[in-house]
């Protein structure tokens, strides 16, 4: 038996799949068509998050909130070392310095006590009690954001992580690429109280699509508006009015 049997899954939904794909071919809106807005509404209803911004991949779903927050050179972004590469790649791509905060040996998720130790070490530029990368020793970095990962379907310990992030003014981006559909104390992942959450619809993920896809979730109206702009090259009033730097993060219908 396969761990992930996409063919068996497809066989169960093949009829409705064929009908929906035919509908897309008929209406011709191949990118960001009406089905994308329908998906966003259903994902909001499912998770309990106020806003869902669907995008081209889980990687873009991590990148877009970091862009919205202006994360870049001089910023420290706290990440677990045991995750998929994108969790670390996106802050590094923006010029920020990823600081590895080790995971709990039982849950494999970020250890809150070590997050606090890492923040203190960055603030004090003191690696005597916590190992810092060279960039965090050579210059004063600003502790800017933390990306806890919900590994193997299990949410990280947000009851402990969020108060620490709040105390030090960090933005919190939940990496829920492996936990969509999971819950913690009755609340669904992607709606666990972080500033934003990112998930992936890569075919092998808990909620897979037929291609690449992802989504950002947030309860913050202002952030949601920024993310919708960043998703389409920083669009303003229309798509040829570009008011900020963004990406091509659109989701195919
Ligand atoms: C898969 C994954 C991503 C990236 O998602 P893509 O859709 O492949 O870009 C990010 N973080 C974690 C933890 C993942 O498992």
PDB file of C-alpha atoms and ligand atoms in Angstrom:
ATOM      1  CA  UNK A   1       0.000   0.000   0.000  1.00  0.00           C
ATOM      2  CA  UNK A   2       1.256   3.465  -0.912  1.00  0.00           C
ATOM      3  CA  UNK A   3       1.568   6.190   1.734  1.00  0.00           C
ATOM      4  CA  UNK A   4       0.028   8.726  -0.655  1.00  0.00           C
ATOM      5  CA  UNK A   5      -2.193   7.127  -3.317  1.00  0.00           C
ATOM      6  CA  UNK A   6      -3.247  10.018  -5.551  1.00  0.00           C
ATOM      7  CA  UNK A   7      -4.725   7.685  -8.194  1.00  0.00           C
ATOM      8  CA  UNK A   8      -7.160   6.133  -5.686  1.00  0.00           C
ATOM      9  CA  UNK A   9      -8.138   9.588  -4.472  1.00  0.00           C
ATOM     10  CA  UNK A  10      -8.711  10.782  -8.031  1.00  0.00           C
ATOM     11  CA  UNK A  11     -10.879   7.748  -8.848  1.00  0.00           C
ATOM     12  CA  UNK A  12     -13.282   8.658  -6.011  1.00  0.00           C
ATOM     13  CA  UNK A  13     -13.862  12.213  -7.291  1.00  0.00           C
ATOM     14  CA  UNK A  14     -13.250  11.702 -11.020  1.00  0.00           C
ATOM     15  CA  UNK A  15     -16.831  12.471 -12.064  1.00  0.00           C
ATOM     16  CA  UNK A  16     -17.069  15.866 -10.392  1.00  0.00           C
ATOM     17  CA  UNK A  17     -13.470  16.605 -11.369  1.00  0.00           C
ATOM     18  CA  UNK A  18     -14.237  16.083 -15.064  1.00  0.00           C
ATOM     19  CA  UNK A  19     -17.332  18.301 -14.795  1.00  0.00           C
ATOM     20  CA  UNK A  20     -15.453  21.150 -13.083  1.00  0.00           C
ATOM     21  CA  UNK A  21     -12.505  20.979 -15.507  1.00  0.00           C
ATOM     22  CA  UNK A  22     -14.934  21.021 -18.438  1.00  0.00           C
ATOM     23  CA  UNK A  23     -16.618  24.110 -16.947  1.00  0.00           C
ATOM     24  CA  UNK A  24     -13.245  25.905 -16.815  1.00  0.00           C
ATOM     25  CA  UNK A  25     -12.487  24.988 -20.441  1.00  0.00           C
ATOM     26  CA  UNK A  26     -15.945  26.294 -21.374  1.00  0.00           C
ATOM     27  CA  UNK A  27     -15.699  29.674 -19.606  1.00  0.00           C
ATOM     28  CA  UNK A  28     -12.025  30.160 -20.439  1.00  0.00           C
ATOM     29  CA  UNK A  29     -10.861  32.006 -17.303  1.00  0.00           C
ATOM     30  CA  UNK A  30      -7.791  29.817 -16.824  1.00  0.00           C
ATOM     31  CA  UNK A  31      -6.094  32.027 -14.234  1.00  0.00           C
ATOM     32  CA  UNK A  32      -7.808  33.389 -11.077  1.00  0.00           C
ATOM     33  CA  UNK A  33     -11.203  32.380 -12.491  1.00  0.00           C
ATOM     34  CA  UNK A  34     -14.439  32.401 -10.467  1.00  0.00           C
ATOM     35  CA  UNK A  35     -13.548  28.989  -8.995  1.00  0.00           C
ATOM     36  CA  UNK A  36     -10.613  30.610  -7.158  1.00  0.00           C
ATOM     37  CA  UNK A  37     -12.947  33.005  -5.301  1.00  0.00           C
ATOM     38  CA  UNK A  38     -15.247  30.042  -4.576  1.00  0.00           C
ATOM     39  CA  UNK A  39     -12.282  28.103  -3.153  1.00  0.00           C
ATOM     40  CA  UNK A  40     -11.193  31.051  -0.984  1.00  0.00           C
ATOM     41  CA  UNK A  41     -14.695  31.390   0.483  1.00  0.00           C
ATOM     42  CA  UNK A  42     -14.876  27.672   1.255  1.00  0.00           C
ATOM     43  CA  UNK A  43     -11.426  27.632   2.832  1.00  0.00           C
ATOM     44  CA  UNK A  44     -12.423  30.572   5.065  1.00  0.00           C
ATOM     45  CA  UNK A  45     -15.567  28.708   6.131  1.00  0.00           C
ATOM     46  CA  UNK A  46     -13.578  25.535   6.808  1.00  0.00           C
ATOM     47  CA  UNK A  47     -10.722  27.088   8.790  1.00  0.00           C
ATOM     48  CA  UNK A  48     -12.572  29.949  10.483  1.00  0.00           C
ATOM     49  CA  UNK A  49     -10.018  32.477   9.172  1.00  0.00           C
ATOM     50  CA  UNK A  50     -11.431  35.867   8.095  1.00  0.00           C
ATOM     51  CA  UNK A  51      -9.454  36.096   4.842  1.00  0.00           C
ATOM     52  CA  UNK A  52      -8.005  33.536   2.439  1.00  0.00           C
ATOM     53  CA  UNK A  53      -5.691  34.678  -0.358  1.00  0.00           C
ATOM     54  CA  UNK A  54      -5.083  31.752  -2.715  1.00  0.00           C
ATOM     55  CA  UNK A  55      -1.780  31.826  -4.590  1.00  0.00           C
ATOM     56  CA  UNK A  56       0.540  29.863  -6.884  1.00  0.00           C
ATOM     57  CA  UNK A  57       2.339  27.701  -4.276  1.00  0.00           C
ATOM     58  CA  UNK A  58       3.059  27.195  -0.604  1.00  0.00           C
ATOM     59  CA  UNK A  59       6.390  28.887  -1.234  1.00  0.00           C
ATOM     60  CA  UNK A  60       4.636  32.052  -2.497  1.00  0.00           C
ATOM     61  CA  UNK A  61       2.277  31.826   0.499  1.00  0.00           C
ATOM     62  CA  UNK A  62       5.355  32.134   2.743  1.00  0.00           C
ATOM     63  CA  UNK A  63       6.975  34.849   0.617  1.00  0.00           C
ATOM     64  CA  UNK A  64       3.955  37.183   0.330  1.00  0.00           C
ATOM     65  CA  UNK A  65       3.419  37.951   4.070  1.00  0.00           C
ATOM     66  CA  UNK A  66       7.187  38.471   4.495  1.00  0.00           C
ATOM     67  CA  UNK A  67       7.056  40.980   1.587  1.00  0.00           C
ATOM     68  CA  UNK A  68       3.995  42.652   3.134  1.00  0.00           C
ATOM     69  CA  UNK A  69       5.866  43.089   6.416  1.00  0.00           C
ATOM     70  CA  UNK A  70       8.911  44.538   4.617  1.00  0.00           C
ATOM     71  CA  UNK A  71      11.221  41.787   5.878  1.00  0.00           C
ATOM     72  CA  UNK A  72      14.742  42.229   4.513  1.00  0.00           C
ATOM     73  CA  UNK A  73      18.410  42.894   5.292  1.00  0.00           C
ATOM     74  CA  UNK A  74      19.056  43.492   8.973  1.00  0.00           C
ATOM     75  CA  UNK A  75      16.100  41.371  10.083  1.00  0.00           C
ATOM     76  CA  UNK A  76      16.360  38.110  12.024  1.00  0.00           C
ATOM     77  CA  UNK A  77      13.680  35.543  11.150  1.00  0.00           C
ATOM     78  CA  UNK A  78      13.385  32.584  13.509  1.00  0.00           C
ATOM     79  CA  UNK A  79      12.752  29.206  11.838  1.00  0.00           C
ATOM     80  CA  UNK A  80      13.000  25.526  12.793  1.00  0.00           C
ATOM     81  CA  UNK A  81      15.914  23.614  11.189  1.00  0.00           C
ATOM     82  CA  UNK A  82      13.712  20.533  10.603  1.00  0.00           C
ATOM     83  CA  UNK A  83      11.303  21.539   7.809  1.00  0.00           C
ATOM     84  CA  UNK A  84      11.012  21.786   4.036  1.00  0.00           C
ATOM     85  CA  UNK A  85      13.602  24.146   2.535  1.00  0.00           C
ATOM     86  CA  UNK A  86      11.121  26.923   1.616  1.00  0.00           C
ATOM     87  CA  UNK A  87      10.537  27.918   5.280  1.00  0.00           C
ATOM     88  CA  UNK A  88      14.157  29.095   5.402  1.00  0.00           C
ATOM     89  CA  UNK A  89      14.629  30.007   1.736  1.00  0.00           C
ATOM     90  CA  UNK A  90      11.986  32.745   1.598  1.00  0.00           C
ATOM     91  CA  UNK A  91      13.342  34.969   4.425  1.00  0.00           C
ATOM     92  CA  UNK A  92      16.897  34.367   3.131  1.00  0.00           C
ATOM     93  CA  UNK A  93      15.819  35.318  -0.425  1.00  0.00           C
ATOM     94  CA  UNK A  94      14.660  38.689   0.948  1.00  0.00           C
ATOM     95  CA  UNK A  95      18.056  39.281   2.553  1.00  0.00           C
ATOM     96  CA  UNK A  96      16.954  38.513   6.109  1.00  0.00           C
ATOM     97  CA  UNK A  97      19.031  36.247   8.349  1.00  0.00           C
ATOM     98  CA  UNK A  98      17.348  32.948   9.281  1.00  0.00           C
ATOM     99  CA  UNK A  99      18.064  31.946  12.890  1.00  0.00           C
ATOM    100  CA  UNK A 100      17.582  28.230  13.561  1.00  0.00           C
ATOM    101  CA  UNK A 101      15.561  27.387  16.673  1.00  0.00           C
ATOM    102  CA  UNK A 102      15.748  23.659  17.356  1.00  0.00           C
ATOM    103  CA  UNK A 103      12.736  21.362  17.545  1.00  0.00           C
ATOM    104  CA  UNK A 104      11.242  19.280  20.333  1.00  0.00           C
ATOM    105  CA  UNK A 105      12.364  15.624  20.013  1.00  0.00           C
ATOM    106  CA  UNK A 106       8.800  14.330  20.565  1.00  0.00           C
ATOM    107  CA  UNK A 107       6.666  16.699  18.405  1.00  0.00           C
ATOM    108  CA  UNK A 108       9.437  17.779  15.955  1.00  0.00           C
ATOM    109  CA  UNK A 109       8.025  21.322  16.257  1.00  0.00           C
ATOM    110  CA  UNK A 110       9.813  24.516  17.356  1.00  0.00           C
ATOM    111  CA  UNK A 111      10.720  24.691  21.047  1.00  0.00           C
ATOM    112  CA  UNK A 112       9.264  27.879  22.602  1.00  0.00           C
ATOM    113  CA  UNK A 113      11.944  28.084  25.322  1.00  0.00           C
ATOM    114  CA  UNK A 114      14.642  28.053  22.642  1.00  0.00           C
ATOM    115  CA  UNK A 115      12.792  30.738  20.653  1.00  0.00           C
ATOM    116  CA  UNK A 116      13.079  33.055  23.627  1.00  0.00           C
ATOM    117  CA  UNK A 117      16.766  32.159  24.092  1.00  0.00           C
ATOM    118  CA  UNK A 118      17.413  32.841  20.383  1.00  0.00           C
ATOM    119  CA  UNK A 119      15.679  36.243  20.481  1.00  0.00           C
ATOM    120  CA  UNK A 120      17.647  37.232  23.593  1.00  0.00           C
ATOM    121  CA  UNK A 121      20.911  36.105  21.959  1.00  0.00           C
ATOM    122  CA  UNK A 122      20.210  38.166  18.804  1.00  0.00           C
ATOM    123  CA  UNK A 123      19.270  41.228  20.843  1.00  0.00           C
ATOM    124  CA  UNK A 124      22.403  40.982  22.974  1.00  0.00           C
ATOM    125  CA  UNK A 125      24.640  39.799  20.059  1.00  0.00           C
ATOM    126  CA  UNK A 126      25.775  37.174  22.542  1.00  0.00           C
ATOM    127  CA  UNK A 127      26.213  33.595  21.389  1.00  0.00           C
ATOM    128  CA  UNK A 128      27.549  32.273  24.708  1.00  0.00           C
ATOM    129  CA  UNK A 129      24.220  30.554  25.493  1.00  0.00           C
ATOM    130  CA  UNK A 130      22.691  30.172  22.014  1.00  0.00           C
ATOM    131  CA  UNK A 131      24.528  29.454  18.737  1.00  0.00           C
ATOM    132  CA  UNK A 132      24.191  32.396  16.330  1.00  0.00           C
ATOM    133  CA  UNK A 133      25.239  32.581  12.648  1.00  0.00           C
ATOM    134  CA  UNK A 134      28.074  34.971  11.782  1.00  0.00           C
ATOM    135  CA  UNK A 135      25.674  37.583  10.387  1.00  0.00           C
ATOM    136  CA  UNK A 136      23.981  37.876  13.793  1.00  0.00           C
ATOM    137  CA  UNK A 137      27.330  38.296  15.584  1.00  0.00           C
ATOM    138  CA  UNK A 138      28.850  40.818  13.165  1.00  0.00           C
ATOM    139  CA  UNK A 139      25.966  43.284  13.185  1.00  0.00           C
ATOM    140  CA  UNK A 140      22.932  44.118  15.302  1.00  0.00           C
ATOM    141  CA  UNK A 141      19.917  42.378  13.777  1.00  0.00           C
ATOM    142  CA  UNK A 142      16.290  43.249  14.515  1.00  0.00           C
ATOM    143  CA  UNK A 143      14.248  40.235  15.714  1.00  0.00           C
ATOM    144  CA  UNK A 144      11.443  40.651  13.136  1.00  0.00           C
ATOM    145  CA  UNK A 145       9.451  37.468  12.574  1.00  0.00           C
ATOM    146  CA  UNK A 146       9.084  33.801  13.473  1.00  0.00           C
ATOM    147  CA  UNK A 147       7.855  31.003  11.197  1.00  0.00           C
ATOM    148  CA  UNK A 148       6.734  28.038  13.333  1.00  0.00           C
ATOM    149  CA  UNK A 149       6.073  24.909  11.241  1.00  0.00           C
ATOM    150  CA  UNK A 150       3.269  22.425  11.933  1.00  0.00           C
ATOM    151  CA  UNK A 151       5.146  19.267  10.961  1.00  0.00           C
ATOM    152  CA  UNK A 152       3.496  15.975   9.903  1.00  0.00           C
ATOM    153  CA  UNK A 153      -0.012  17.342  10.559  1.00  0.00           C
ATOM    154  CA  UNK A 154       0.647  18.463  14.128  1.00  0.00           C
ATOM    155  CA  UNK A 155       0.322  22.148  15.020  1.00  0.00           C
ATOM    156  CA  UNK A 156       3.182  23.832  16.872  1.00  0.00           C
ATOM    157  CA  UNK A 157       2.766  24.988  20.485  1.00  0.00           C
ATOM    158  CA  UNK A 158       1.141  28.368  19.775  1.00  0.00           C
ATOM    159  CA  UNK A 159      -0.070  28.842  23.379  1.00  0.00           C
ATOM    160  CA  UNK A 160       3.606  29.144  24.320  1.00  0.00           C
ATOM    161  CA  UNK A 161       4.995  30.671  21.093  1.00  0.00           C
ATOM    162  CA  UNK A 162       2.512  33.539  20.621  1.00  0.00           C
ATOM    163  CA  UNK A 163       3.060  35.289  23.993  1.00  0.00           C
ATOM    164  CA  UNK A 164       6.833  35.232  23.397  1.00  0.00           C
ATOM    165  CA  UNK A 165       6.390  36.689  19.886  1.00  0.00           C
ATOM    166  CA  UNK A 166       4.047  39.355  21.271  1.00  0.00           C
ATOM    167  CA  UNK A 167       6.480  40.297  24.051  1.00  0.00           C
ATOM    168  CA  UNK A 168       9.288  40.900  21.540  1.00  0.00           C
ATOM    169  CA  UNK A 169       7.128  42.439  18.771  1.00  0.00           C
ATOM    170  CA  UNK A 170       7.648  39.626  16.255  1.00  0.00           C
ATOM    171  CA  UNK A 171       5.286  38.933  13.347  1.00  0.00           C
ATOM    172  CA  UNK A 172       4.173  35.284  13.384  1.00  0.00           C
ATOM    173  CA  UNK A 173       3.726  33.314  10.160  1.00  0.00           C
ATOM    174  CA  UNK A 174       2.368  29.795  10.676  1.00  0.00           C
ATOM    175  CA  UNK A 175       3.773  27.359   8.080  1.00  0.00           C
ATOM    176  CA  UNK A 176       0.758  25.060   7.769  1.00  0.00           C
ATOM    177  CA  UNK A 177       1.837  23.394   4.501  1.00  0.00           C
ATOM    178  CA  UNK A 178       1.724  20.003   6.228  1.00  0.00           C
ATOM    179  CA  UNK A 179      -1.150  20.592   8.633  1.00  0.00           C
ATOM    180  CA  UNK A 180      -4.137  21.782   6.612  1.00  0.00           C
ATOM    181  CA  UNK A 181      -7.261  20.178   8.135  1.00  0.00           C
ATOM    182  CA  UNK A 182      -5.545  19.606  11.461  1.00  0.00           C
ATOM    183  CA  UNK A 183      -6.599  21.331  14.652  1.00  0.00           C
ATOM    184  CA  UNK A 184      -5.301  22.322  18.069  1.00  0.00           C
ATOM    185  CA  UNK A 185      -7.623  22.649  21.089  1.00  0.00           C
ATOM    186  CA  UNK A 186     -10.660  22.811  18.800  1.00  0.00           C
ATOM    187  CA  UNK A 187      -9.283  25.483  16.448  1.00  0.00           C
ATOM    188  CA  UNK A 188      -8.263  24.667  12.886  1.00  0.00           C
ATOM    189  CA  UNK A 189      -4.710  25.223  11.669  1.00  0.00           C
ATOM    190  CA  UNK A 190      -4.407  28.417   9.567  1.00  0.00           C
ATOM    191  CA  UNK A 191      -6.659  30.081  12.204  1.00  0.00           C
ATOM    192  CA  UNK A 192      -4.643  29.577  15.391  1.00  0.00           C
ATOM    193  CA  UNK A 193      -4.106  33.256  16.217  1.00  0.00           C
ATOM    194  CA  UNK A 194      -0.964  34.000  14.180  1.00  0.00           C
ATOM    195  CA  UNK A 195      -0.705  37.206  12.123  1.00  0.00           C
ATOM    196  CA  UNK A 196      -0.796  35.040   8.989  1.00  0.00           C
ATOM    197  CA  UNK A 197      -0.671  31.372   8.007  1.00  0.00           C
ATOM    198  CA  UNK A 198       0.647  29.800   4.802  1.00  0.00           C
ATOM    199  CA  UNK A 199      -0.376  26.474   3.325  1.00  0.00           C
ATOM    200  CA  UNK A 200       0.436  24.456   0.202  1.00  0.00           C
ATOM    201  CA  UNK A 201      -1.807  22.523  -2.186  1.00  0.00           C
ATOM    202  CA  UNK A 202       1.070  20.568  -3.758  1.00  0.00           C
ATOM    203  CA  UNK A 203      -0.527  17.222  -4.759  1.00  0.00           C
ATOM    204  CA  UNK A 204       1.016  15.223  -1.892  1.00  0.00           C
ATOM    205  CA  UNK A 205       0.017  17.710   0.836  1.00  0.00           C
ATOM    206  CA  UNK A 206      -2.987  17.097   3.145  1.00  0.00           C
ATOM    207  CA  UNK A 207      -5.184  19.102   0.729  1.00  0.00           C
ATOM    208  CA  UNK A 208      -3.617  18.610  -2.684  1.00  0.00           C
ATOM    209  CA  UNK A 209      -4.583  20.170  -6.008  1.00  0.00           C
ATOM    210  CA  UNK A 210      -3.835  19.067  -9.576  1.00  0.00           C
ATOM    211  CA  UNK A 211      -0.771  21.245  -9.977  1.00  0.00           C
ATOM    212  CA  UNK A 212       0.963  23.787  -7.745  1.00  0.00           C
ATOM    213  CA  UNK A 213      -1.088  25.935  -5.395  1.00  0.00           C
ATOM    214  CA  UNK A 214      -1.139  27.551  -1.984  1.00  0.00           C
ATOM    215  CA  UNK A 215      -2.963  30.032   0.223  1.00  0.00           C
ATOM    216  CA  UNK A 216      -2.371  32.653   2.886  1.00  0.00           C
ATOM    217  CA  UNK A 217      -4.840  33.114   5.743  1.00  0.00           C
ATOM    218  CA  UNK A 218      -5.216  36.123   8.027  1.00  0.00           C
ATOM    219  CA  UNK A 219      -7.784  37.890  10.207  1.00  0.00           C
ATOM    220  CA  UNK A 220      -6.168  41.279   9.470  1.00  0.00           C
ATOM    221  CA  UNK A 221      -8.126  43.307   6.859  1.00  0.00           C
ATOM    222  CA  UNK A 222      -5.176  45.580   6.033  1.00  0.00           C
ATOM    223  CA  UNK A 223      -2.764  42.678   5.586  1.00  0.00           C
ATOM    224  CA  UNK A 224      -5.294  40.841   3.387  1.00  0.00           C
ATOM    225  CA  UNK A 225      -5.565  43.862   1.068  1.00  0.00           C
ATOM    226  CA  UNK A 226      -1.754  44.112   0.860  1.00  0.00           C
ATOM    227  CA  UNK A 227      -1.467  40.378   0.075  1.00  0.00           C
ATOM    228  CA  UNK A 228      -4.046  40.664  -2.744  1.00  0.00           C
ATOM    229  CA  UNK A 229      -1.937  43.456  -4.239  1.00  0.00           C
ATOM    230  CA  UNK A 230       1.387  41.615  -3.793  1.00  0.00           C
ATOM    231  CA  UNK A 231      -0.124  38.482  -5.410  1.00  0.00           C
ATOM    232  CA  UNK A 232      -0.478  40.396  -8.705  1.00  0.00           C
ATOM    233  CA  UNK A 233       2.727  42.459  -9.081  1.00  0.00           C
ATOM    234  CA  UNK A 234       1.759  45.019  -6.440  1.00  0.00           C
ATOM    235  CA  UNK A 235      -1.368  46.100  -8.288  1.00  0.00           C
ATOM    236  CA  UNK A 236      -3.269  49.214  -7.257  1.00  0.00           C
ATOM    237  CA  UNK A 237      -6.626  50.167  -8.808  1.00  0.00           C
ATOM    238  CA  UNK A 238      -6.075  47.900 -11.809  1.00  0.00           C
ATOM    239  CA  UNK A 239      -3.410  45.478 -12.960  1.00  0.00           C
ATOM    240  CA  UNK A 240      -1.424  48.069 -14.891  1.00  0.00           C
ATOM    241  CA  UNK A 241      -1.364  50.412 -11.889  1.00  0.00           C
ATOM    242  CA  UNK A 242       1.575  49.008  -9.903  1.00  0.00           C
ATOM    243  CA  UNK A 243       1.902  50.708  -6.526  1.00  0.00           C
ATOM    244  CA  UNK A 244       4.450  48.420  -4.849  1.00  0.00           C
ATOM    245  CA  UNK A 245       6.748  45.482  -5.620  1.00  0.00           C
ATOM    246  CA  UNK A 246       4.946  42.162  -5.774  1.00  0.00           C
ATOM    247  CA  UNK A 247       5.172  38.811  -7.533  1.00  0.00           C
ATOM    248  CA  UNK A 248       3.232  36.706 -10.014  1.00  0.00           C
ATOM    249  CA  UNK A 249       1.525  34.686  -7.300  1.00  0.00           C
ATOM    250  CA  UNK A 250      -1.768  34.056  -9.116  1.00  0.00           C
ATOM    251  CA  UNK A 251      -3.482  30.670  -8.788  1.00  0.00           C
ATOM    252  CA  UNK A 252      -4.559  28.842 -11.939  1.00  0.00           C
ATOM    253  CA  UNK A 253      -8.242  28.043 -12.013  1.00  0.00           C
TER     254      UNK A 253
HETATM  255  C1  LIG B   1       5.637  21.757   0.900  1.00  0.00           C
HETATM  256  C2  LIG B   1       6.076  22.705   1.932  1.00  0.00           C
HETATM  257  C3  LIG B   1       6.293  24.069   1.623  1.00  0.00           C
HETATM  258  C4  LIG B   1       6.279  24.619   0.216  1.00  0.00           C
HETATM  259  O1  LIG B   1       5.095  24.382  -0.511  1.00  0.00           O
HETATM  260  P1  LIG B   1       5.109  24.359  -2.123  1.00  0.00           P
HETATM  261  O2  LIG B   1       3.656  24.372  -2.481  1.00  0.00           O
HETATM  262  O3  LIG B   1       5.808  23.099  -2.525  1.00  0.00           O
HETATM  263  O4  LIG B   1       5.816  25.577  -2.611  1.00  0.00           O
HETATM  264  C5  LIG B   1       6.618  24.934   2.658  1.00  0.00           C
HETATM  265  N1  LIG B   1       6.731  24.490   3.926  1.00  0.00           N
HETATM  266  C6  LIG B   1       6.537  23.191   4.268  1.00  0.00           C
HETATM  267  C7  LIG B   1       6.664  22.791   5.690  1.00  0.00           C
HETATM  268  C8  LIG B   1       6.211  22.253   3.280  1.00  0.00           C
HETATM  269  O5  LIG B   1       6.045  20.976   3.621  1.00  0.00           O
END
